[in-house]
Short mmCIF file of C-alpha atoms in Angstrom, two decimals:
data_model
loop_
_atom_site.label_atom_id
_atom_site.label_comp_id
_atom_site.label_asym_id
_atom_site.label_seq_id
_atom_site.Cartn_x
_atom_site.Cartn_y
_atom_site.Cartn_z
CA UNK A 1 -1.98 46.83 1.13
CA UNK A 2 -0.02 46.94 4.38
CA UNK A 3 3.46 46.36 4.41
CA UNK A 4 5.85 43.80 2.84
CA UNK A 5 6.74 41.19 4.88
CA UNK A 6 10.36 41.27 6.01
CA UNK A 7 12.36 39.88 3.39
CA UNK A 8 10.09 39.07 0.98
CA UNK A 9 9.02 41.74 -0.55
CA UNK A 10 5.16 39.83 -0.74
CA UNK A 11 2.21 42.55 1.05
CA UNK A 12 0.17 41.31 3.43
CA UNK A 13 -3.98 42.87 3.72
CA UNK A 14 -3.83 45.79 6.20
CA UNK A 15 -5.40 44.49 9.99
CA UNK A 16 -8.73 45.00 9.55
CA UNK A 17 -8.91 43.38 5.91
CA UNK A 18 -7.35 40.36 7.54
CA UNK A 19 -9.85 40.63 10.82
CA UNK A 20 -12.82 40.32 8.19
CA UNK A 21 -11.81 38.04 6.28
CA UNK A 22 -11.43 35.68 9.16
CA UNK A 23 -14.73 36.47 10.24
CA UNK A 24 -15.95 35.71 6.95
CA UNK A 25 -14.39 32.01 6.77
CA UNK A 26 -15.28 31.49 10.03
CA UNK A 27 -19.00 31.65 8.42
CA UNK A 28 -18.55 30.44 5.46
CA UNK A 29 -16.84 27.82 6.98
CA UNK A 30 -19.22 26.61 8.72
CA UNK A 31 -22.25 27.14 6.21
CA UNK A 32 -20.22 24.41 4.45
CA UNK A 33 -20.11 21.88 7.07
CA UNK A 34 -24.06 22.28 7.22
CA UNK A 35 -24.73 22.24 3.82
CA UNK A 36 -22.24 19.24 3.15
CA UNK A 37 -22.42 17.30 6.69
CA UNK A 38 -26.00 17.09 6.24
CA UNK A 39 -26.30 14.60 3.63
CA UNK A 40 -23.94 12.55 5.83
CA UNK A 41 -25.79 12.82 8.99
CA UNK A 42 -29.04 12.07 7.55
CA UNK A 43 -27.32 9.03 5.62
CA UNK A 44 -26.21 7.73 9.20
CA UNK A 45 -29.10 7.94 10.97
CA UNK A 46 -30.55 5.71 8.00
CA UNK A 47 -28.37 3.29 7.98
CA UNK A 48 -29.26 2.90 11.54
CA UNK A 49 -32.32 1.46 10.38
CA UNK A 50 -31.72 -0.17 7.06
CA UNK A 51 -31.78 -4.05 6.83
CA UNK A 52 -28.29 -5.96 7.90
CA UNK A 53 -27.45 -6.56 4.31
CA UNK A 54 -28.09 -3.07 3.00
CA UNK A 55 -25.16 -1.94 5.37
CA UNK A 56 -21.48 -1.27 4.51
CA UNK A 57 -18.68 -2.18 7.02
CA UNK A 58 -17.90 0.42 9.19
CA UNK A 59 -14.71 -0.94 9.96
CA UNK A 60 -11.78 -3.26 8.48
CA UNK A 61 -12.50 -5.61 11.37
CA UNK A 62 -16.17 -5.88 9.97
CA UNK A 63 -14.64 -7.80 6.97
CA UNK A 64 -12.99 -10.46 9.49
CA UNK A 65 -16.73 -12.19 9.27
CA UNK A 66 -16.96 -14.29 6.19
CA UNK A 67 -20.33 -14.14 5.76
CA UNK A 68 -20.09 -10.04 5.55
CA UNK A 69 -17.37 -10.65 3.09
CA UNK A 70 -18.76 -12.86 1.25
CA UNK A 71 -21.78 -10.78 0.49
CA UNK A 72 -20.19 -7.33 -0.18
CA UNK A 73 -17.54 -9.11 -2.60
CA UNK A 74 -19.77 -11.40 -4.07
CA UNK A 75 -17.37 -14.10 -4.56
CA UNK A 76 -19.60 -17.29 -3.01
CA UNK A 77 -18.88 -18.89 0.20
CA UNK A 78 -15.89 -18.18 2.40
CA UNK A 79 -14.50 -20.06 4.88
CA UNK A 80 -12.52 -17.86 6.88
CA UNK A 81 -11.10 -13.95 6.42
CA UNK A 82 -8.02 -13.12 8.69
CA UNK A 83 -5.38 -10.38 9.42
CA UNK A 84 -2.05 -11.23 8.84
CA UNK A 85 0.74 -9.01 10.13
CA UNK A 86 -0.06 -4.93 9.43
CA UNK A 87 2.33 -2.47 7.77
CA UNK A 88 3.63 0.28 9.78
CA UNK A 89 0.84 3.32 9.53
CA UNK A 90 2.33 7.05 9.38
CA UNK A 91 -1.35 8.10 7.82
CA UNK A 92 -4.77 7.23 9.30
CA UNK A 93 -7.10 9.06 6.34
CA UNK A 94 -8.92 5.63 6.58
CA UNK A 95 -9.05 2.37 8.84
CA UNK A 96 -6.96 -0.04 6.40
CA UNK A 97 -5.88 -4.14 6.34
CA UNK A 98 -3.90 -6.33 4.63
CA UNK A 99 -6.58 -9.72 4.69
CA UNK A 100 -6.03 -13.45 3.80
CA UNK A 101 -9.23 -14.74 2.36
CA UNK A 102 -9.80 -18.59 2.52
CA UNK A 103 -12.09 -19.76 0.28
CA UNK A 104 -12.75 -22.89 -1.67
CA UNK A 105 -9.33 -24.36 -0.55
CA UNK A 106 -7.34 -21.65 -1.74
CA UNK A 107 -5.68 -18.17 -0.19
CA UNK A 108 -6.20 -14.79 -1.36
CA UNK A 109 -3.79 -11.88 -0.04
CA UNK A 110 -6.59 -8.75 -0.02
CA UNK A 111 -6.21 -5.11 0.91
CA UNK A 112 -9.54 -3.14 2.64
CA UNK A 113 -10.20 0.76 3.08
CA UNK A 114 -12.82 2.12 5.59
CA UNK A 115 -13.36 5.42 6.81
CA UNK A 116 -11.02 6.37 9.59
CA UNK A 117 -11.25 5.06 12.98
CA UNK A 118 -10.97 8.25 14.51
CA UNK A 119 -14.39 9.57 14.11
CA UNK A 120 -13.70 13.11 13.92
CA UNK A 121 -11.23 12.78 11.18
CA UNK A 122 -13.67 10.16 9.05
CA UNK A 123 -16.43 12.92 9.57
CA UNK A 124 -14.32 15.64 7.94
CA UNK A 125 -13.49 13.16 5.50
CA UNK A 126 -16.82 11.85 4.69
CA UNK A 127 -18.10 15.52 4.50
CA UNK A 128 -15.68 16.76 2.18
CA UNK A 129 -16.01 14.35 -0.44
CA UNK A 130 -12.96 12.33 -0.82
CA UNK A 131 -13.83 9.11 -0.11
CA UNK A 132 -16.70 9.21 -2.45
CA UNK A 133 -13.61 10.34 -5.14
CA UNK A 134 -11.80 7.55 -4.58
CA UNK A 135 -14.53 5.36 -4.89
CA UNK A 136 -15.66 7.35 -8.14
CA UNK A 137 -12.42 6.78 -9.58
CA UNK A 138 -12.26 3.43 -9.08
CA UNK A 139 -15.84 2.78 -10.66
CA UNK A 140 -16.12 5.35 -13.64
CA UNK A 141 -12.64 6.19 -14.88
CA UNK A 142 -10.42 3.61 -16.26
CA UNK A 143 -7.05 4.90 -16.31
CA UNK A 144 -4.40 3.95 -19.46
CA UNK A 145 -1.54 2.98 -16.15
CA UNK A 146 -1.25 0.26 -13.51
CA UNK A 147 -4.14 0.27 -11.36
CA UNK A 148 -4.83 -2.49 -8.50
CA UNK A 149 -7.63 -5.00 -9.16
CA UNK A 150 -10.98 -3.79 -7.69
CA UNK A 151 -12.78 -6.56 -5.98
CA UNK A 152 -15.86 -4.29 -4.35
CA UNK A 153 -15.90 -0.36 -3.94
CA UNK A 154 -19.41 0.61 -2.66
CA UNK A 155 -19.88 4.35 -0.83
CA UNK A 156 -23.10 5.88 0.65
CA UNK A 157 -22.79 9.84 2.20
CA UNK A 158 -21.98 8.22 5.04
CA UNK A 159 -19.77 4.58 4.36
CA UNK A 160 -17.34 3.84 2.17
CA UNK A 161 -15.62 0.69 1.18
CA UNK A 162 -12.56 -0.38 -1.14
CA UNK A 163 -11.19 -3.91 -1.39
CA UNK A 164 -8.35 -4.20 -3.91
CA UNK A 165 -6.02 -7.42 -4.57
CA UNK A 166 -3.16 -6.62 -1.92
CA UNK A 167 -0.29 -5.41 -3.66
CA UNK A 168 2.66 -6.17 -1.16
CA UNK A 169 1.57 -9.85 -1.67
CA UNK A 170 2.46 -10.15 -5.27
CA UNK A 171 5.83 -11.66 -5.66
CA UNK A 172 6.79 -9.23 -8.68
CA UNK A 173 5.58 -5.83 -7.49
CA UNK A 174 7.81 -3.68 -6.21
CA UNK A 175 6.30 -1.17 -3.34
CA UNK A 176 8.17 2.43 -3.17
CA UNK A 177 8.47 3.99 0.12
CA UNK A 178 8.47 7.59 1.11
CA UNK A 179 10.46 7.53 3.70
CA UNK A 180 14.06 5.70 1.89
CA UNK A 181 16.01 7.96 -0.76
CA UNK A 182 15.21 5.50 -3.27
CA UNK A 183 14.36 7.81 -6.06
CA UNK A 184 17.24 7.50 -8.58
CA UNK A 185 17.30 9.87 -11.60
CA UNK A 186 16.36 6.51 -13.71
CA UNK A 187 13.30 5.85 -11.46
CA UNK A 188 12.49 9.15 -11.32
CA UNK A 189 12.00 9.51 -14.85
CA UNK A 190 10.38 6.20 -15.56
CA UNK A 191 7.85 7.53 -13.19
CA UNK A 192 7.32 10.74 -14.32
CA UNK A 193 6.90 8.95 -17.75
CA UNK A 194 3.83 7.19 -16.36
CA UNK A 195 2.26 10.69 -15.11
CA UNK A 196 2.71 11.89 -18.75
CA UNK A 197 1.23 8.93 -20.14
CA UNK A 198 -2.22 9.44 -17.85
CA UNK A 199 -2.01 13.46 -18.13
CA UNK A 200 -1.73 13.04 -21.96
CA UNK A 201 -4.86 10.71 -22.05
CA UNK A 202 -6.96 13.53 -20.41
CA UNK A 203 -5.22 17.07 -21.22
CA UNK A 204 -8.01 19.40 -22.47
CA UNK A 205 -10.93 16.76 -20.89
CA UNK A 206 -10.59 15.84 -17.20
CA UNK A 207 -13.49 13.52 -16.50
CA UNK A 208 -16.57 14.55 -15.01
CA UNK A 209 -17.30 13.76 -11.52
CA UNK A 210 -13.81 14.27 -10.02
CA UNK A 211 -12.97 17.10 -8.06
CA UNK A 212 -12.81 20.76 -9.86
CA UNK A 213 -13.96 24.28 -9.19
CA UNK A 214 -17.37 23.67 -9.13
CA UNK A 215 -16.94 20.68 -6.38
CA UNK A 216 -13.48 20.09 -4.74
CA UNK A 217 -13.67 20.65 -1.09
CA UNK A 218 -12.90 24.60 0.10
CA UNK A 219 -9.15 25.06 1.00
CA UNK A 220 -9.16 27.19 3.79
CA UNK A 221 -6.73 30.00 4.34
CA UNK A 222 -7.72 30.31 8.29
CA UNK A 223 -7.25 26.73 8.60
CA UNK A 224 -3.87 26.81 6.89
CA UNK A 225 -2.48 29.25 9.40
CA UNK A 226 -3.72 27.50 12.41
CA UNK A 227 -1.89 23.93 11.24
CA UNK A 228 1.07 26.34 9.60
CA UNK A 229 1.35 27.53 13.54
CA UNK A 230 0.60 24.55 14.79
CA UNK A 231 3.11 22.51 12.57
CA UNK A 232 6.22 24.98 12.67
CA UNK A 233 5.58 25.52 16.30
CA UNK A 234 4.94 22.53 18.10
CA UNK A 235 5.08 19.27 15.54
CA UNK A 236 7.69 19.96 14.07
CA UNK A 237 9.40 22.90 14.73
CA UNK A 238 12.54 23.91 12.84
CA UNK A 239 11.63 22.06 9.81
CA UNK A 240 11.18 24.92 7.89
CA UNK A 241 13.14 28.09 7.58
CA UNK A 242 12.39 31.54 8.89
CA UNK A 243 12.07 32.55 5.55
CA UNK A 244 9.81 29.80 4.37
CA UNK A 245 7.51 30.15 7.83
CA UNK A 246 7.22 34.16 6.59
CA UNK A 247 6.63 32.77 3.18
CA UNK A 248 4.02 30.47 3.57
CA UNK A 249 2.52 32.91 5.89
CA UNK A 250 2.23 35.04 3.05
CA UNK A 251 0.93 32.80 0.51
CA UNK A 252 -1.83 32.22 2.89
CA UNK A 253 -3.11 35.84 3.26
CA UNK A 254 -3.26 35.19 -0.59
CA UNK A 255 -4.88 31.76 -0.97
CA UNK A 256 -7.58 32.63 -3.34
CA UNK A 257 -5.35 34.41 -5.71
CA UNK A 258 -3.32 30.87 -5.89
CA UNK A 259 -6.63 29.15 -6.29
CA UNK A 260 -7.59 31.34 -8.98
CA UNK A 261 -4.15 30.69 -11.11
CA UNK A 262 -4.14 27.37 -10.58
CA UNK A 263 -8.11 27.31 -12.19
CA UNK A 264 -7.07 29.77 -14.95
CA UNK A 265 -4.08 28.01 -15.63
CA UNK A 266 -4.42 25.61 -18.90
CA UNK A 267 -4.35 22.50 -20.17
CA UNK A 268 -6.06 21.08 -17.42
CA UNK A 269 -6.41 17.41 -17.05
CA UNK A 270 -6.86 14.63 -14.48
CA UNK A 271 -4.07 14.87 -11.91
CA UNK A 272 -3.27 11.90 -9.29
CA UNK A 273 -3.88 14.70 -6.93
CA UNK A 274 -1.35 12.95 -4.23
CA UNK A 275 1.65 11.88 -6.24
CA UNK A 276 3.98 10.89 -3.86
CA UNK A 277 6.03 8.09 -4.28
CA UNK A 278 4.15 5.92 -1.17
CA UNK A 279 1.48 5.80 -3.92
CA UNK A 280 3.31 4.18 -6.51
CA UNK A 281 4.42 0.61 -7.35
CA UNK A 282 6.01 -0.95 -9.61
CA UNK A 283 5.03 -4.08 -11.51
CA UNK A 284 7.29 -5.54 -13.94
CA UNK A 285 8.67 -2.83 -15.85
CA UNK A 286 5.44 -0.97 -15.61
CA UNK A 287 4.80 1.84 -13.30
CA UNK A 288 1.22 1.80 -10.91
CA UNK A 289 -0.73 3.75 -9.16
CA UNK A 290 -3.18 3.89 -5.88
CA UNK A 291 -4.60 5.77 -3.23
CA UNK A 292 -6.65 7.83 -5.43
CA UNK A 293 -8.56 10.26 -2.85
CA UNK A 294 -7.91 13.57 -4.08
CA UNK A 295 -8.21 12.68 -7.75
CA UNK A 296 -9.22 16.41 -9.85
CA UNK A 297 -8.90 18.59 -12.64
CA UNK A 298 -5.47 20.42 -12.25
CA UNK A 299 -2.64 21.97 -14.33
CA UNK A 300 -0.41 18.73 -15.04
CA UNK A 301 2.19 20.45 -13.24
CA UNK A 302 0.10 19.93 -9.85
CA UNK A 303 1.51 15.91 -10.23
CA UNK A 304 4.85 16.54 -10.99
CA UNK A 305 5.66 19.04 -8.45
CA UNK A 306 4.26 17.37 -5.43
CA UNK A 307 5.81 14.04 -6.83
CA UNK A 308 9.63 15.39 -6.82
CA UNK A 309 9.32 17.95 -3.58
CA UNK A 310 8.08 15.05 -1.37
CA UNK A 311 9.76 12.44 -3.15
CA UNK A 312 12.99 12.64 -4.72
CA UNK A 313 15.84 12.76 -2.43
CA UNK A 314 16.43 16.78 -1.73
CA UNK A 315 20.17 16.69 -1.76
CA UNK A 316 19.75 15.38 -5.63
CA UNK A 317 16.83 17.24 -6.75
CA UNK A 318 18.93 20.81 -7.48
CA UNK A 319 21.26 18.54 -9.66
CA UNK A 320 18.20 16.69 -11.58
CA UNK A 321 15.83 19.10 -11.42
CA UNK A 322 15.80 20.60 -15.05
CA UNK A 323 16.81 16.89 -16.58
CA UNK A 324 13.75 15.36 -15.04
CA UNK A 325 11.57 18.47 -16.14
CA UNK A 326 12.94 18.65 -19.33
CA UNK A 327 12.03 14.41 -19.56
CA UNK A 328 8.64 15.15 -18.18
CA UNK A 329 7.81 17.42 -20.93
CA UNK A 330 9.20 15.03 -23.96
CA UNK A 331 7.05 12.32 -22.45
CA UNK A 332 3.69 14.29 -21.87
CA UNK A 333 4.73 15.13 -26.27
CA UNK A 334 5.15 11.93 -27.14
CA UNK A 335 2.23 10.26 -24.96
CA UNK A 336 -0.03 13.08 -26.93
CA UNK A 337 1.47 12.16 -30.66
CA UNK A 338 0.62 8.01 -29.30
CA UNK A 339 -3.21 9.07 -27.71
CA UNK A 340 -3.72 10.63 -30.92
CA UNK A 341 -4.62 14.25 -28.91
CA UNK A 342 -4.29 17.71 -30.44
CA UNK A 343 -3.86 19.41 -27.17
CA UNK A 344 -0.42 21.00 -27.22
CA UNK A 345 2.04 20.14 -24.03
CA UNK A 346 2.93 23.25 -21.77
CA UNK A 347 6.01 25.00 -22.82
CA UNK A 348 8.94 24.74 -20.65
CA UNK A 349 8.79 27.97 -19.35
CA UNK A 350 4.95 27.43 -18.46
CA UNK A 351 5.80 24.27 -16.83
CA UNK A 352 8.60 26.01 -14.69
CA UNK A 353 6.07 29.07 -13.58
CA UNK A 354 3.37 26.43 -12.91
CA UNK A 355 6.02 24.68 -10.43
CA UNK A 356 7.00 27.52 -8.76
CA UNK A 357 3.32 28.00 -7.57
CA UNK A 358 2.02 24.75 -7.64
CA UNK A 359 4.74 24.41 -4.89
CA UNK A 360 2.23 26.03 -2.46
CA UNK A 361 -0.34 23.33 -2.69
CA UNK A 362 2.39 20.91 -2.05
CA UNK A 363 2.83 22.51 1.45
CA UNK A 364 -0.49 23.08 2.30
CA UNK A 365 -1.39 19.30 1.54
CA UNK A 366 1.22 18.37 4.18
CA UNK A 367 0.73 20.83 6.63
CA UNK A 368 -2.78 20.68 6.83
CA UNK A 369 -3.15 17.12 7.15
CA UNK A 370 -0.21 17.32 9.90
CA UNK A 371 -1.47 19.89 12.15
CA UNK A 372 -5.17 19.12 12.18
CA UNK A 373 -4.70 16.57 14.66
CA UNK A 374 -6.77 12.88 15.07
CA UNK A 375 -3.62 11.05 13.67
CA UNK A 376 -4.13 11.77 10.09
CA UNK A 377 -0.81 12.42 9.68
CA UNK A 378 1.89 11.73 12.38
CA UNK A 379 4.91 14.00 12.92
CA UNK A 380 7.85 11.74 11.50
CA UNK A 381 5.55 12.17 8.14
CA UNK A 382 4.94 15.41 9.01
CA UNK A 383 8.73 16.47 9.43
CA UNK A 384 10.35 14.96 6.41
CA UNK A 385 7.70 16.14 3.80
CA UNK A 386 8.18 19.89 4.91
CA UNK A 387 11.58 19.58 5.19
CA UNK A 388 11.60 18.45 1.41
CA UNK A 389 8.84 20.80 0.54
CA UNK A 390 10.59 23.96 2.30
CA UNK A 391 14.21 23.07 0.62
CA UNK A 392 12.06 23.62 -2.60
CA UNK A 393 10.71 26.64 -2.14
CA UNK A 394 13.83 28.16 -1.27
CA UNK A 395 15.80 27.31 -4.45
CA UNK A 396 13.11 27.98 -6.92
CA UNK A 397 12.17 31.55 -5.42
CA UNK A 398 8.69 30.48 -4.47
CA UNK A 399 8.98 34.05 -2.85
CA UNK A 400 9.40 35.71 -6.66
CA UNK A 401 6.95 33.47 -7.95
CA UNK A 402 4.24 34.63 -5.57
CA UNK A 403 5.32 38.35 -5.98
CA UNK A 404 4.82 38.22 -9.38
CA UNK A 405 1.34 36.72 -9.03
CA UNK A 406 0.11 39.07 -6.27
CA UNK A 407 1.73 42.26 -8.56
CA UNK A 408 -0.13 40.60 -11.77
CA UNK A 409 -3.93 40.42 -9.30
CA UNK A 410 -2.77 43.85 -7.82
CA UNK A 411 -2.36 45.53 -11.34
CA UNK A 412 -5.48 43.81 -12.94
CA UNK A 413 -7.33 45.36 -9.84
#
């Protein structure tokens, strides 16, 4: 190994290791985009050609037709489909609308996912699987928490479409946002209370068909230097410390030795995958869930960690940190004792290693999707989430964490 870098302590692969193993993602890279972009271009060129009716919309706009909505929801004649007022976007994954459905005298308030706009970023998208997760999830796995009512979710390698009852129209739900410090220690526990209660249903069993190691798309370590550059550079520069930048840096070089813990690390079950608290609701005194695109088997640990770095307010977290662990790990015991399961919860010092290096992942999610470009994730987004992120890393020695996993590879080698 060459040497440490400064500070942390963490060694980085001599030059020419890191040269090669460029090279090599470069090709493997790009072996993938074949081998998975193929289905979708061949599916596009079909659909081309396929009857009218076969199609899916490939746009929200599409849906404005009643006669297209009509016959994708199934729901009988329509008189007329329009587009209310539209929520500020800081996250263009897919081309999305709040809808008013008239129809038999009556108004329906209905919320519509296609793939993005931006071409380029619905491609990637489309290619590496997660709109065909989402659209899995919401057909095969019924989930023991809030969900939102699924009126039609249809997906082809190539289309995709969701249409769920519209949330923000329903006079008692409650929609979160990521960007107020809303998180109290009280809501903060009720909702890690709800993760427990769908981690507990599937600890030991995550459900087929969602993403794992034989099928989630490849996290690349070239890819997460060039947005890590990009983002601490030019999007959003400052928003992480020196220490952090070097950090991360690291933890790159060593991406598939993370990957590999995160696999080896047990119980696994069926993780939200995106647990911030823009994807949660509340209804009631019940806690929901949506935006279910990078559903997978995961250490439960991968939820709570990316729920309360990018979520709970950072200059409360230190203070609540072990109290909201501590209430996440009674929960997950008492949601197994009520499911009837014999898996055992993860001790409390598993679940604090696991968050110390499930941490990672939490920044990679962010950065990547903030320094690809295409508008998937804009730079206010961009800023606050690795601002929270960062502040984590810091105070739970991320740094030791990933010493003692590269030491632990190093000495098994």
């Amino acid at each position: 190994m060459a040497a440490a870098a400064s500070g942390l302590n963490v060694p980085h692969p001599p030059l020419h290791r890191k040269v090669g193993f460029l090279a090599w993602e470069c090709v493997y890279q790009h072996w993938l985009l074949l081998s998975w972009g193929l289905p979708v271009a061949v599916d596009a060129l079909l659909v081309r050609i396929w009857p009218e009716h076969r199609r899916l919309p490939s746009c929200t706009d599409d849906l404005l037709d009643p006669s297209v909505y009509s016959r994708l929801v199934g729901c009988g004649p329509v008189e007329a489909v329009t587009a209310p007022h539209q929520a500020e976007q800081h996250a263009l994954s897919t081309d999305r609308k709040s809808l008013l459905v008239s129809r038999g005298g009556q108004e329906e308030r209905i919320f519509a996912k296609t793939p993005a706009t931006n071409r380029l970023v619905a491609s990637m998208l489309l290619t590496f699987d997660v709109y065909r997760n989402e659209v899995h999830r919401y057909t095969d796995i019924e989930l023991p928490v809030l969900t939102p009512r699924v009126l039609c979710a249809r997906q082809s390698p190539s289309q995709f479409v969701l249409v769920l009852e519209d949330l923000s129209a329903m006079p008692d739900v409650q929609m979160l946002s990521l960007w107020k410090n809303e998180c109290s220690l009280e809501l903060g526990k009720k909702i890690l209370s709800a993760y427990a209660k769908l981690h507990a249903r599937f600890l030991g069993s995550p459900p087929k068909g969602v993403w794992d190691d034989s099928q989630r798309p490849y996290m690349s370590a070239a890819a997460g230097l060039a947005t890590w550059y990009r983002v601490t550079r030019y999007v959003c520069p400052g928003a992480a410390s020196e220490h952090v930048v070097r950090l991360f840096t690291a933890a790159l070089w060593h991406w598939s030795a993370l990957r590999t813990a995160w696999s080896a690390a047990a119980p696994q079950t069926l993780v939200h995958g995106d647990a911030h608290i823009g994807n949660i609701y509340l209804q009631g005194s019940e806690v929901g869930f949506f935006d279910f695109q990078v559903v997978g088997s995961e250490h439960p640990m991968r939820d709570v960690t990316y729920f309360l770095a990018s979520s709970y307010p950072k200059e409360n977290l230190a203070r609540d940190e072990a109290v909201l662990l501590s209430h996440y790990r009674e929960s997950l015991e008492q949601e197994l004792v009520a499911c009837g399961s014999v898996q055992r919860a993860p001790s409390a010092e598993e679940c604090w290693q696991q968050y110390r290096i499930q941490i990672f992942y939490a920044m990679y999610a962010f950065v990547f999707c903030g320094g690809i470009g295409g508008g998937l994730q804009d730079a206010y987004q961009t800023r606050i989430l690795v601002e929270r992120v960062a502040s984590v890393m810091e105070r739970v020695d991320a740094a030791g964490a990933l010493r003692e996993l590269v030491g632990a590879k190093d000495h098994a080698q």
